Structure formats: C-alpha cells, structure tokens
Coordinates of C-alpha atoms and ligand atoms in Angstrom, one line a residue:
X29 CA 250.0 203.2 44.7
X30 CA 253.8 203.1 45.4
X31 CA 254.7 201.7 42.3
X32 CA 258.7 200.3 42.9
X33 CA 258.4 201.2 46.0
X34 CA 257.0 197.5 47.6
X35 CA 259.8 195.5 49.3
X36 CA 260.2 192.3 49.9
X37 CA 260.9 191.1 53.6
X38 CA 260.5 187.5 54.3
X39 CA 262.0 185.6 57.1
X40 CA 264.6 183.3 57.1
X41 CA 264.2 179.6 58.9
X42 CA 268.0 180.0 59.9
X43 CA 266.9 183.4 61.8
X44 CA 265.0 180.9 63.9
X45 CA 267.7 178.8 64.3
X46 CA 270.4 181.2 64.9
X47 CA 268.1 182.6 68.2
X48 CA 267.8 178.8 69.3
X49 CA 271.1 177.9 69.1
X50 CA 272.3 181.2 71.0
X51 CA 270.2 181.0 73.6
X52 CA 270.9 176.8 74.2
X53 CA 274.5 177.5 73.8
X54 CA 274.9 179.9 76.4
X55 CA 272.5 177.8 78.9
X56 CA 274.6 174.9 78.4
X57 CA 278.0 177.4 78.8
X58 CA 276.9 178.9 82.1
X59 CA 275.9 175.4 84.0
X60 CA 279.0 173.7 82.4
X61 CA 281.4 176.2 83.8
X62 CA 279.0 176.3 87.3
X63 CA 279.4 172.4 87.4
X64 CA 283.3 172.8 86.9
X65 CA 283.4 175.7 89.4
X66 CA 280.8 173.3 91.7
X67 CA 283.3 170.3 90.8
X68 CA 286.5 172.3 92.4
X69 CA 285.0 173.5 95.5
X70 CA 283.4 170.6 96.4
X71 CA 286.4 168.2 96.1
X72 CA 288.2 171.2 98.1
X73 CA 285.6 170.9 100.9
X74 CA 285.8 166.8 100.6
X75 CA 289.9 167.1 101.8
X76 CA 288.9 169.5 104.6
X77 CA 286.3 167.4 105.9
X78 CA 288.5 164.3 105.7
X79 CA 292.0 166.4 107.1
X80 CA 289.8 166.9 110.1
X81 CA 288.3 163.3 110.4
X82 CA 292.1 162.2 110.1
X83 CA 293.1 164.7 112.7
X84 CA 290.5 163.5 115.3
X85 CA 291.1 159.7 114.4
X86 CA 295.1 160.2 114.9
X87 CA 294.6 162.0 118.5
X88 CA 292.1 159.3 119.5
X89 CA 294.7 156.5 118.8
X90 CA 297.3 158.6 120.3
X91 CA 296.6 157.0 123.8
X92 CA 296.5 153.5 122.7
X93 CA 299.2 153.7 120.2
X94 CA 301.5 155.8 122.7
X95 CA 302.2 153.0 125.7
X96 CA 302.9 150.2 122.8
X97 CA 305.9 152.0 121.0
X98 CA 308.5 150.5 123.4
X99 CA 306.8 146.3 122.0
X100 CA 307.3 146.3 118.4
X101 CA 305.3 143.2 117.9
X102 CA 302.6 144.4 120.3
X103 CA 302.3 148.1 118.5
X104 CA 302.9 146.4 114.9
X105 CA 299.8 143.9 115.3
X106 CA 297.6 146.5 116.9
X107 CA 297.7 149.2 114.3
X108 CA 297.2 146.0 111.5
X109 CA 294.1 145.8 113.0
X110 CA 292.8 149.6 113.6
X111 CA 294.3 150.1 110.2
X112 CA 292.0 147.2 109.0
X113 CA 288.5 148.7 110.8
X114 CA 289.5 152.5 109.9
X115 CA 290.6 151.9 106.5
X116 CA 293.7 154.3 106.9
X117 CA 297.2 153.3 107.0
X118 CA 299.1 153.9 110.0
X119 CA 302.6 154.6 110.1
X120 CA 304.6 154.7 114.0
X121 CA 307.9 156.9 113.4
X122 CA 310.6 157.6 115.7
X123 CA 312.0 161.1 116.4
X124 CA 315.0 160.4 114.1
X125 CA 312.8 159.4 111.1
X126 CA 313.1 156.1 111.4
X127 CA 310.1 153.7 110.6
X128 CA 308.9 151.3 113.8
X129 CA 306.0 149.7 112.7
X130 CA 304.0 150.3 109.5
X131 CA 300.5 149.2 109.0
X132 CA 301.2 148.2 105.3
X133 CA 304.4 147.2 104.6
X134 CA 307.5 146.0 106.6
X135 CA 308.8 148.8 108.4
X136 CA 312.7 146.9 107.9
X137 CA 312.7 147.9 104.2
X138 CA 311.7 151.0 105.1
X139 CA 313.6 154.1 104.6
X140 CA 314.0 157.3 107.0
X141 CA 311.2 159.3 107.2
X142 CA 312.7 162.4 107.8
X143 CA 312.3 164.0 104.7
X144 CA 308.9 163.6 104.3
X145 CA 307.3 167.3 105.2
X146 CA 304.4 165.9 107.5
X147 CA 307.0 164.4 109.7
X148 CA 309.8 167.0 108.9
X149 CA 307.0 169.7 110.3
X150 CA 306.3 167.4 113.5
X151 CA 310.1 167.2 114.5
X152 CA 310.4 170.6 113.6
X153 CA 308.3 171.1 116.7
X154 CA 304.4 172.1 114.9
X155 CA 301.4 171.1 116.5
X156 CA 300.8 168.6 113.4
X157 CA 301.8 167.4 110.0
X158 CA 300.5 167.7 106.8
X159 CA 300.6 166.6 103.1
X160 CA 299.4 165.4 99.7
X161 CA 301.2 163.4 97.3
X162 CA 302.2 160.3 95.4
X163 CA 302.9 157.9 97.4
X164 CA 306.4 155.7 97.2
X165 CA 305.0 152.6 98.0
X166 CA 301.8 152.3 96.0
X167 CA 301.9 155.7 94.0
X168 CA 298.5 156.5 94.5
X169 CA 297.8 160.3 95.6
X170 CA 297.8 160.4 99.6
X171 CA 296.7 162.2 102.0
X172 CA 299.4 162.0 105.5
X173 CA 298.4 163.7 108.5
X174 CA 300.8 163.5 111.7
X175 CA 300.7 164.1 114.9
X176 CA 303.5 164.3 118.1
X177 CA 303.1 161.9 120.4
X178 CA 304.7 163.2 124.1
X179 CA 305.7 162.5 127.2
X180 CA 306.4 164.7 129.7
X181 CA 305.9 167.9 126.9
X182 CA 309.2 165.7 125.0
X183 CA 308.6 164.1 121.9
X184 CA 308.9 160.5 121.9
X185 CA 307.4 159.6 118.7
X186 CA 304.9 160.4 116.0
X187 CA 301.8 158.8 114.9
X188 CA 300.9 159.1 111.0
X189 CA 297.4 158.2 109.2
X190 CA 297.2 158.4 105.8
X191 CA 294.3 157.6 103.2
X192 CA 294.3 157.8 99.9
X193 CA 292.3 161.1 98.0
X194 CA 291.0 158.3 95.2
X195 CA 288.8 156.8 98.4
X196 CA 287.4 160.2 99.8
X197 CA 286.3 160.9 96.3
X198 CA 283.5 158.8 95.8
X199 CA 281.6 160.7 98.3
X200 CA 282.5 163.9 96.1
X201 CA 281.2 162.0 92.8
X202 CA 278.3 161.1 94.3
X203 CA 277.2 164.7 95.0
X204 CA 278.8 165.5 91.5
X205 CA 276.6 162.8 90.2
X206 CA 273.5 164.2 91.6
X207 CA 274.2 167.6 90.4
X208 CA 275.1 166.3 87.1
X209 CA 271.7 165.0 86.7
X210 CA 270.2 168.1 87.6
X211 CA 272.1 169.9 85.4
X212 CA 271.0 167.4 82.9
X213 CA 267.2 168.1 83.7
X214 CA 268.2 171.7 83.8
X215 CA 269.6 172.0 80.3
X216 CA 266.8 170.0 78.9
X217 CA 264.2 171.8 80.8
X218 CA 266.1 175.5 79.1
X219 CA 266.3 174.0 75.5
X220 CA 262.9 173.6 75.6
X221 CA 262.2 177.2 76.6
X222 CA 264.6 178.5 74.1
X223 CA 262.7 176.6 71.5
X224 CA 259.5 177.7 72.7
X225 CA 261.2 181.7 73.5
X226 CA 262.7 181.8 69.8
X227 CA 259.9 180.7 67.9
X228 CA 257.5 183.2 69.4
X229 CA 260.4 185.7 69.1
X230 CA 260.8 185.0 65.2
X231 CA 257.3 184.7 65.0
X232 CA 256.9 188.2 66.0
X233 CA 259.6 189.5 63.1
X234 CA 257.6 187.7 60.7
X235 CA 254.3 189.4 61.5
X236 CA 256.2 192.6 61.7
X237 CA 258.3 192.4 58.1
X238 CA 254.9 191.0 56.7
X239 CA 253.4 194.6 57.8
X240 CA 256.3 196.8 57.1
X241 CA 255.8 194.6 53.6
X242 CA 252.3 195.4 52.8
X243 CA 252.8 199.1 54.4
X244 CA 255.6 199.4 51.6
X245 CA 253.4 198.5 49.0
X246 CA 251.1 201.2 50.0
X247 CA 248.3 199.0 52.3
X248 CA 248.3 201.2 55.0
X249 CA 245.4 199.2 57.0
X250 CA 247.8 196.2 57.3
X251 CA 248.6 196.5 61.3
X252 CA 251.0 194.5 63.2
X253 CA 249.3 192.3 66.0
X254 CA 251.7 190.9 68.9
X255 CA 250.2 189.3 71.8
X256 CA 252.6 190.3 74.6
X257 CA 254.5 192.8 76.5
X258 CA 257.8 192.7 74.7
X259 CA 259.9 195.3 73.1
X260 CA 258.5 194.0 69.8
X261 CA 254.9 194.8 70.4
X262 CA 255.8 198.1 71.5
X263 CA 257.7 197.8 67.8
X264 CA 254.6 196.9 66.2
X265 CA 252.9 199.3 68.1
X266 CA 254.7 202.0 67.0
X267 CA 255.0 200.6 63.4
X268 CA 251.3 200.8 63.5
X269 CA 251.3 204.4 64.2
X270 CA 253.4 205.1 61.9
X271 CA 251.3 203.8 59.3
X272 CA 248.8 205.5 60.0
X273 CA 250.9 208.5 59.9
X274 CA 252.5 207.9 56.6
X275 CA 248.7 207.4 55.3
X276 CA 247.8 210.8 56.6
X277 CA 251.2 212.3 55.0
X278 CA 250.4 209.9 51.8
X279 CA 246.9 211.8 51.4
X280 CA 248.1 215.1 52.6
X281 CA 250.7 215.0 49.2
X282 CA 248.4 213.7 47.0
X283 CA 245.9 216.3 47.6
X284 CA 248.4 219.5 47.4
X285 CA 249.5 217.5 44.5
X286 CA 246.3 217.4 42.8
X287 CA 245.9 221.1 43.7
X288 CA 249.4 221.9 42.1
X289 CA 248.7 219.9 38.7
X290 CA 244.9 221.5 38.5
X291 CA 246.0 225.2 39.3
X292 CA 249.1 224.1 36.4
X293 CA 246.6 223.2 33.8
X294 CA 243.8 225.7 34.4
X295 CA 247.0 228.0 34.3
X296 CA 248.6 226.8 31.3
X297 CA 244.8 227.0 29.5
X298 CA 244.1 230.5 30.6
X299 CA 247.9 231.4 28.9
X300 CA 247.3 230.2 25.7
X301 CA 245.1 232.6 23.9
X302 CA 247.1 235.7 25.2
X303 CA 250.3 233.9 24.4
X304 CA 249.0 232.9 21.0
X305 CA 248.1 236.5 20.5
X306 CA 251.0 238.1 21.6
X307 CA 253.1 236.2 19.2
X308 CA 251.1 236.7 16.4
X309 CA 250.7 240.4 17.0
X310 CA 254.8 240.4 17.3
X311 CA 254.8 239.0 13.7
X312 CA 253.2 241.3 12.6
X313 CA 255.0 244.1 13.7
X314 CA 257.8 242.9 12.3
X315 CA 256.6 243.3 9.1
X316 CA 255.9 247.1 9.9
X317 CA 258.5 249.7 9.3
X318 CA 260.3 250.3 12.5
X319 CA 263.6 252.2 13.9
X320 CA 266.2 249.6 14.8
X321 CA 265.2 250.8 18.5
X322 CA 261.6 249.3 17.3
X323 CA 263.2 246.6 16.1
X324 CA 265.1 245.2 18.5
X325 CA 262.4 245.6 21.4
X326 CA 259.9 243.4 18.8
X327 CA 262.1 241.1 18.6
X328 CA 262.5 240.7 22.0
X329 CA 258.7 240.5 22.2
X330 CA 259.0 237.8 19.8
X331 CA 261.7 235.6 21.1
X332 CA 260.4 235.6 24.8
X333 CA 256.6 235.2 24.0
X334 CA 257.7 232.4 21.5
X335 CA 259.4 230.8 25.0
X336 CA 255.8 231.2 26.8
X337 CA 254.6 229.9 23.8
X338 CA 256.6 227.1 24.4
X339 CA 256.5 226.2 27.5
X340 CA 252.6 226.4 27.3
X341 CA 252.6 223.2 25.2
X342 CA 255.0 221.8 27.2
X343 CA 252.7 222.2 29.9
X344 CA 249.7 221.2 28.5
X345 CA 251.2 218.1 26.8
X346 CA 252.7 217.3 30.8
X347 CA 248.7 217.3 31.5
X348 CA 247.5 215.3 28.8
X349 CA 249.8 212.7 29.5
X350 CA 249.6 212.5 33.1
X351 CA 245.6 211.8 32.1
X352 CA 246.8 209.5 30.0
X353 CA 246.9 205.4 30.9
X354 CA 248.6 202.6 29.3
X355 CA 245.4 201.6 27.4
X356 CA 244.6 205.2 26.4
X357 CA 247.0 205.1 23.4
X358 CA 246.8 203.7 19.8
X359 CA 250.0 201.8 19.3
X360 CA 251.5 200.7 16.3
X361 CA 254.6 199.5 14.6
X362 CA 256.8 202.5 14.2
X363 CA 259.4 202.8 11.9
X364 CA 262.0 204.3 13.7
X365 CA 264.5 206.1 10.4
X366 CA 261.1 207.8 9.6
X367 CA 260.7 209.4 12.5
X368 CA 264.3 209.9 13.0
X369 CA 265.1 211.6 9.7
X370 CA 262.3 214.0 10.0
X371 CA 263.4 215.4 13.2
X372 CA 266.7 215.6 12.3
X373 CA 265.7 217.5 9.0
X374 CA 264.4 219.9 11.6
X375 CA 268.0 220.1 13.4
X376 CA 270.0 220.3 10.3
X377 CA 270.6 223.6 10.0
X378 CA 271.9 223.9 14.0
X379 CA 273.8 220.7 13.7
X380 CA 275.6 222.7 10.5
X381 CA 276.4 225.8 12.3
X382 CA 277.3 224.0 14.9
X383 CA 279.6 221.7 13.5
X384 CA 277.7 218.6 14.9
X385 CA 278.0 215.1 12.7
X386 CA 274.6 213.4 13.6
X387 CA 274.9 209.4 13.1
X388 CA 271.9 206.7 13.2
X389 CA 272.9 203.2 13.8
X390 CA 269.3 200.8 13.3
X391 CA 270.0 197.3 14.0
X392 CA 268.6 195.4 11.6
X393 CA 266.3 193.4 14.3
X394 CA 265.2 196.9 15.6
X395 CA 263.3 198.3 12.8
X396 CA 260.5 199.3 13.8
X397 CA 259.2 199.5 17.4
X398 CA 255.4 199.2 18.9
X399 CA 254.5 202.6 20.2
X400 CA 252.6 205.6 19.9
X401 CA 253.9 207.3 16.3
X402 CA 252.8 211.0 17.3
X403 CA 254.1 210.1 21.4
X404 CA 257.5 208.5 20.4
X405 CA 258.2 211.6 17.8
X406 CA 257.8 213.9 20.4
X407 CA 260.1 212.0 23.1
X408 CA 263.2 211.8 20.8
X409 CA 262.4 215.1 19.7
X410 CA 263.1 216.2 23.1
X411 CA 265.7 214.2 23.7
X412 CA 267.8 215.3 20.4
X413 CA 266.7 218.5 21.3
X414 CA 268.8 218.1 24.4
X415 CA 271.6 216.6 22.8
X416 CA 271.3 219.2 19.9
X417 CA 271.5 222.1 22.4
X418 CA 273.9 220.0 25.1
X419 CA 276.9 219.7 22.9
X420 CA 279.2 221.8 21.7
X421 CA 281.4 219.7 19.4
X422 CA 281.6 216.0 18.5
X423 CA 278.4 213.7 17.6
X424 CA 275.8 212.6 18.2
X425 CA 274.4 209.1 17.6
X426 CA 271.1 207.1 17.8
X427 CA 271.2 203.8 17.9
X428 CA 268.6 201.1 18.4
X429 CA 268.8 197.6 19.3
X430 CA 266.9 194.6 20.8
X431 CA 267.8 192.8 24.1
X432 CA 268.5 189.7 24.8
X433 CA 264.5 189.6 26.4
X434 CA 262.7 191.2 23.5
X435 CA 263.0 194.8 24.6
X436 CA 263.8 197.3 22.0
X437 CA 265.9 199.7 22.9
X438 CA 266.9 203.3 21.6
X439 CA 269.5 205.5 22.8
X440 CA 270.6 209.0 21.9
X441 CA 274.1 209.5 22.7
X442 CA 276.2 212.6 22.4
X443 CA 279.7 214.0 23.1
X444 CA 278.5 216.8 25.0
X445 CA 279.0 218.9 28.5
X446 CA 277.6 215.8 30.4
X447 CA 276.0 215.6 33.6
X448 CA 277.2 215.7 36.9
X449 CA 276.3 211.8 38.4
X450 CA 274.7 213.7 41.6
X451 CA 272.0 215.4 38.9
X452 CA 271.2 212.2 37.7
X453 CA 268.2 211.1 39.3
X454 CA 266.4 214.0 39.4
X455 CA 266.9 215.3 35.5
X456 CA 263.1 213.7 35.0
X457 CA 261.3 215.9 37.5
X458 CA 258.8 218.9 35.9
X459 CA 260.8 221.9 36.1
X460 CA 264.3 220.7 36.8
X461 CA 267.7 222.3 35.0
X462 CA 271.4 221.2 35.8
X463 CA 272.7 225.3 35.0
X464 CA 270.0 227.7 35.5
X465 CA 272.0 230.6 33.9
X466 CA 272.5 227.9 30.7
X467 CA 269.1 227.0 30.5
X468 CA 268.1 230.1 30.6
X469 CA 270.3 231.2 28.1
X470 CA 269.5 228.3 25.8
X471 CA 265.5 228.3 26.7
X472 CA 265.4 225.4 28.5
X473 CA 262.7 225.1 31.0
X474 CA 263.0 221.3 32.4
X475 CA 260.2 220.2 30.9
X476 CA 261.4 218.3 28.0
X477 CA 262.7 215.5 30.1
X478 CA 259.4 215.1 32.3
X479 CA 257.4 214.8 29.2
X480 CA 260.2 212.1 27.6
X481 CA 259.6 210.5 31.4
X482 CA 255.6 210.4 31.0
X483 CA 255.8 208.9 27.9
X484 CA 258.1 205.8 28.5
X485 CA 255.4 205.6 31.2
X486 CA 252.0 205.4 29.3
X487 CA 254.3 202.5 27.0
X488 CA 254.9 200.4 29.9
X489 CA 258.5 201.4 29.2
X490 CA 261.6 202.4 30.8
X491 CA 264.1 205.1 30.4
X492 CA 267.5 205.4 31.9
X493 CA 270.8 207.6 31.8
X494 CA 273.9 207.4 31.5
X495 CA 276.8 210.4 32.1
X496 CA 280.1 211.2 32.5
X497 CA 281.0 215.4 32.7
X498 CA 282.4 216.7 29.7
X499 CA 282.4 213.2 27.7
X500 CA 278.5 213.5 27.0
X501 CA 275.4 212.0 27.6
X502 CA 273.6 208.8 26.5
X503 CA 269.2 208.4 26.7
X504 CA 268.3 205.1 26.7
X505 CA 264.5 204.2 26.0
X506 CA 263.6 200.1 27.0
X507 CA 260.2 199.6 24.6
X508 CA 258.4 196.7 26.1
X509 CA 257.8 193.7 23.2
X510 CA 254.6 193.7 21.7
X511 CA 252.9 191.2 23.3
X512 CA 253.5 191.6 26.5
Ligands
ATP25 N1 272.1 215.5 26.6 C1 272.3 216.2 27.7 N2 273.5 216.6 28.0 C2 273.7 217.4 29.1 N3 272.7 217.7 30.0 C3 271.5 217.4 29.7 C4 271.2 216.6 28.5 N4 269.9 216.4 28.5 C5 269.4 217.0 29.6 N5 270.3 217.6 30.3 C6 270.2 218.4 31.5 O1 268.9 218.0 32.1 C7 268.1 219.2 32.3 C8 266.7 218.8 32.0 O2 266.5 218.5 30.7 P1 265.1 218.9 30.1 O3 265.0 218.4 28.7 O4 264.0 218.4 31.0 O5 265.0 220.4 30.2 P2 265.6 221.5 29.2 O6 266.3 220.9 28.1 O7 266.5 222.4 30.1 O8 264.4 222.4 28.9 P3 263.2 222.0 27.9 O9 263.5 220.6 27.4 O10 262.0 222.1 28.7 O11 263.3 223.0 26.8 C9 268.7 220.2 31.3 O12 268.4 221.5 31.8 C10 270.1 219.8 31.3 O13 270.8 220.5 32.4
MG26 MG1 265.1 219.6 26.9

C-alpha cells in the first residue's frame, strides 16, 4: 500500500541495559553519598556525646582528686586506679604547667604543659579546656578535656581526662555497620526494581516501534496495547488515534485520487475526436489558397491543436499504464541500438540545426535488455526528447551498462541547462515543469517524465537523476535481470 514507505524500528537489548544501568547507578550514587554524609554527622555527634561524658566524669573527680594534690604518692596511685576503671587517662597539672602526677606515664620526664591549648585555655581563666590531636606520648588522636580545680574562687590546679577518638569510634562503626547493611538491603532491594521498571519500560517501546512499524507499512489496524498509566500508554494511545486518522486521510486521498484519474481519462477520451478533427481540418486548410493573414492564423490552429493532440496521448498512455501491472506486459529481449537509432533518426534533423553531436556507447555485456519493446521505445523517446529540447550546445550520450548485480542500466546524458537539485524530486510527478514560460515555449507539458516514471514501474525497474545547472542532465534507467 505504501510501497518504500515501511520502516524498520526494532529495539535494541542495550536500550534495556542502558535504562538499568541508569537507574542502579544513581540508586547506588544517592545512598553512597547519604552513607558518607550519615558517616560525618554521626562520628560529629559521637565526640559531642563523649566531650560531655568527659566533662561530667572530670567535675565528679574534681572533689576526690582536689584534697590529694598536696601527696604526690597518694594522688598518683589514686588516679592509676580511676584511670584503670574509667578507661581515660588522667593527667594532674599545676598552675605553672608543670606535670604532678600522670596516669600513664612518669610525670618526672614530663615536660610543661603550658602550651597545650586545653590547659593554656584553663590558666587563661575559661570555665574548661578543650582539644583534639596527636598525642606526644603515644601519637594516637586524643581527645583532652580540662577542668579548674579551686579553692577559695583561686586556681590551685587543673584536672585533665583524655581518651583516645580511635576508642569512641567503635560505638560510631557499629551504627555505621548497621546502616551499611541496610543500605546493602536497600541497593539490592532498588536493582531489583530497576530491573523489573526497565524491562516493562523497554517493553513498552517495543510494542510501540512494532506499531508505528506495521502502521508505516500501511496496517492501520495494528494498535498499540500498554497495560498501565504511564506516559507511554498515553503514547500509544495517541499513536492509536493517529492511526486511525492517517487511515481516514489514507482513504480520503485515494478516493479524490480515483476521482481525479477517472474525470482525467473520461476527459482525455471525450478530447480526442474533436482534437483529431481539428487537426485534420487545419491540414486541410492549409492546402487551400489563403492570404498570409489566413495563413498564419491556420497555422496557429495547427501548431496548438497538434499540442492538444499531444498531450491527449500523453494522457491516455498515463491511463493505460497506471492500469497496467507488472505481469500485464509481454517482455522480451530488446535490442537496445535498434531502438536507439530509430528514434534518433527521428531527432536528426533538430540535433543538425541545432548543432547537437548525439553519441551511443553499448557495452558489449549490455546488448540487449528484457523489457517491453513498444514501452521501452516510448520511455527513451521521452527522455531524448528532453535532452533533445534541454540542450542548447554540446552532446548528448546514451550509454548502457550492466551492474555489478545483474541490473542493466541505460542512461541518457546531455550537456544541457540542467536542473536545479531542489526540482529533483519532483520532475516525475504528472504535470510538473522546472520553467513554465520555457515549457511553454518549447511545448512541454510534464507529462513525458510521469510516463518515463510509470514505465520503469510496470518493469519492476528503477529510474534515477542526476543534475548539476548549466553542466546537463543525466536519466538513468536500472532494468531488473531477467529472472528475477
Ligand atoms: N534533460 C533535461 N534537462 C533539463 N531539464 C529537464 C530535462 N529533462 C526534464 N527536464 C525538466 O523536467 C521537466 C519535466 O519533464 P517532462 O519530460 O516530464 O516534461 P516536459 O518535457 O516539460 O513536457 P513533455 O515531456 O510532456 O512534453 C521539464 O519541464 C524540464 O524542466
Ligand atoms: Mg519531456
């Protein structure tokens, strides 16, 4: 129905896979970067928690550690042993930064304090001291916190705990294990939905290129069926009325084209007898004795009705053809120079006064071609016709050849006006001249081509063209090999 017009839409696996792999990509993107946003603000919430647990430990041992700091044996032996139950290491400083008793280590090798900014903050007179970092004596990352111890509103001393972060964080990894897991479950849990989301998506592309398939190859009762409420079944929904609507236009065109070609051929049938007539009659009265006034109007009379005359046929043989199918025609094999020289015998004398050298080149594989004798006559007729009344000076040549696939091909080439590449595809429709004024002048009527164009039809064969404005024209007929 729509001959060349069917395309070809299939899907592609790696559509499929391209939707999956989006959609798991970006699941796994968004809970990676919660987890590492989680992972920040949860070890930020861990120090807090254990700053404050520090705080409240260090003003609880304030009282006991407070009374001791005059008996270094005393104090050193009792913070060993709260150090030992708390897990923190406790640190006794005096107000000029030196160390009096360390849980840890031997507060004689010990160097001022001073510097350190917990301690530095405490002397400095703040309510408590603060800090992370490395620290000297075992290098792990510590967390100090320190706290003024007073008598009388007069600092005497300060009392430091410290813990390392490495400890606090297992609590943290727990929870970070926990939500690892779920993220785990989570991730497999979404792959699994892609998957199952992506296939029913591609799924529902398929069944839609499938239908705008078979709607391009004319089948307008293929519908597109999608189960769901998604954009593409409103797609498919709407491809389905469209369908429907093409159909409508589809038998709309062919009807008023029907109509055209009928009221065309009853036309063209109704003409011929009058037409026939009046160029007779003309003929005859050209044979009378007339004034040059006479004259000259007869052979207007002539000239034009011979153009009616003409275009008659044309018209008729446009009909004949267009009720003509591939298996209508007797088809044998043609000898092309036959043909060729008797239509150029025909042309001779305009090819003369024109000043036109007209050149065959037969390849000796390309003799003879299988067609219809009386059919192919009459397309290169037209077709030298065209070049014959297109060019002004030059050649023209016919050639013929056979293709590498068994096609035989004949062109008609000529160094004339050419044709604008714009023109191109629609020099086959009934009707259709580049330069009205020219035509009109020359007695074209735009048939010629559309009969050239029916013919290579009812051979199964193709014609193309080739142009280039004011370097000429070249008419290529593609004869299909006999046995096919
Ligand atoms: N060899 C050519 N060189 C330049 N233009 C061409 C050539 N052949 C065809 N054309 C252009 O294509 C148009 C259509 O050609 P077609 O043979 O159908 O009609 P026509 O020659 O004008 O009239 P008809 O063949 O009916 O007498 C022509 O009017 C002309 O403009
Ligand atoms: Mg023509």
């Amino acid at each position: 129905m729509f001959a060349g017009w069917g395309i070809k839409l299939k899907i592609k696996n790696s559509l499929f896979l391209k939707f999956f792999a989006i959609f798991s990509v970006t699941i796994f993107i968004i809970l990676a970067s919660l987890f590492f946003v989680l992972r920040v603000y949860i070890e930020d919430q861990d120090i807090k928690i254990f700053e404050q647990n520090l705080s409240q430990r260090t003003q609880t041992l304030i009282p006991f550690i407070k009374p001791l700091a005059k008996n270094n044996q005393a104090l050193k032996q009792s913070i060993q042993e709260i150090s030992k139950n708390l897990g923190n290491r406790i640190t006794v400083i005096d107000v000029d930064g030196t160390v009096i008793a360390d849980s840890q280590n031997d507060e004689k090798t010990m160097s001022s304090h001073l510097d350190r900014p917990e301690i530095k903050a405490v002397i400095g007179g703040a309510e408590f001291g603060l800090d992370i970092r490395n620290s000297t004596t075992n290098l792990e990352r510590t967390l100090y916190y320190a706290l003024p111890m007073e008598t009388d509103a007069k600092l005497v001393g300060i009392l430091r705990l410290s813990v390392p972060i490495n400890a606090l964080k297992t609590f943290s990894q727990d929870v970070l294990k926990n939500i690892l897991i779920a993220f785990f479950i989570a991730i497999i849990l979404s792959t699994v939905f892609a998957y199952a989301v992506s296939r029913k998506t591609t799924k529902d592309i398929a069944v839609l290129l499938e239908t705008i398939s078979e709607i391009s190859k004319g089948n307008f009762k293929a519908k597109a069926k999608i189960n769901s409420n998604s954009e593409l079944a409103q797609f498919a929904e709407a491809l389905n009325k469209m369908s429907d609507d093409i159909e409508n236009l589809f038998w709309q065109t062919k009807a008023l084209d029907e109509l055209k070609r009928d009221f065309i051929s009853n036309a063209s049938h109704e003409l011929k007898t009058p037409v026939t007539a009046i160029v007779g009659f003309s003929q005859m009265l050209q044979t009378k004795k007339l004034t040059s006034t006479q004259k000259h109007y007869v052979e207007i009379i002539q000239k034009q009705s011979k153009r009616l005359s003409n275009i008659v046929t044309d018209l008729l043989s446009l009909n004949v053809l267009e009720n003509t199918g591939l298996k209508d025609i007797k088809k044998t094999d043609v000898p092309i120079d036959n043909i060729l020289d008797d239509i150029i015998n025909l042309y001779q004398k305009r090819l003369n006064d024109k000043n036109i050298v007209i050149k065959q080149e037969i390849s000796p594989d390309a003799k003879t071609v299988y067609a219809n004798e009386f059919y192919l006559e009459q397309a290169l007729t037209n077709l030298i016709d065209n070049a014959v009344k297109y060019t002004e000076e030059g050649s023209i040549t016919i050639t013929t050849q056979m293709s590498d696939d068994g096609f035989v091909e004949i062109a008609v080439s000529d160094t004339g006006i050419g044709i604008e590449e714009k023109y191109l595809s629609r020099l086959f429709e009934r009707f259709y001249v580049v330069d009205k004024s020219r035509s009109r002048e020359s007695g074209g009527t735009g048939l010629g081509l559309a009969i050239v164009k029916h013919i290579a039809l009812i051979h199964n064969a193709r014609i193309d063209v080739r142009s280039k404005i004011c370097a000429g024209s070249s008419f290529k007929l593609h004869f299909p090999p006999k046995n096919s």
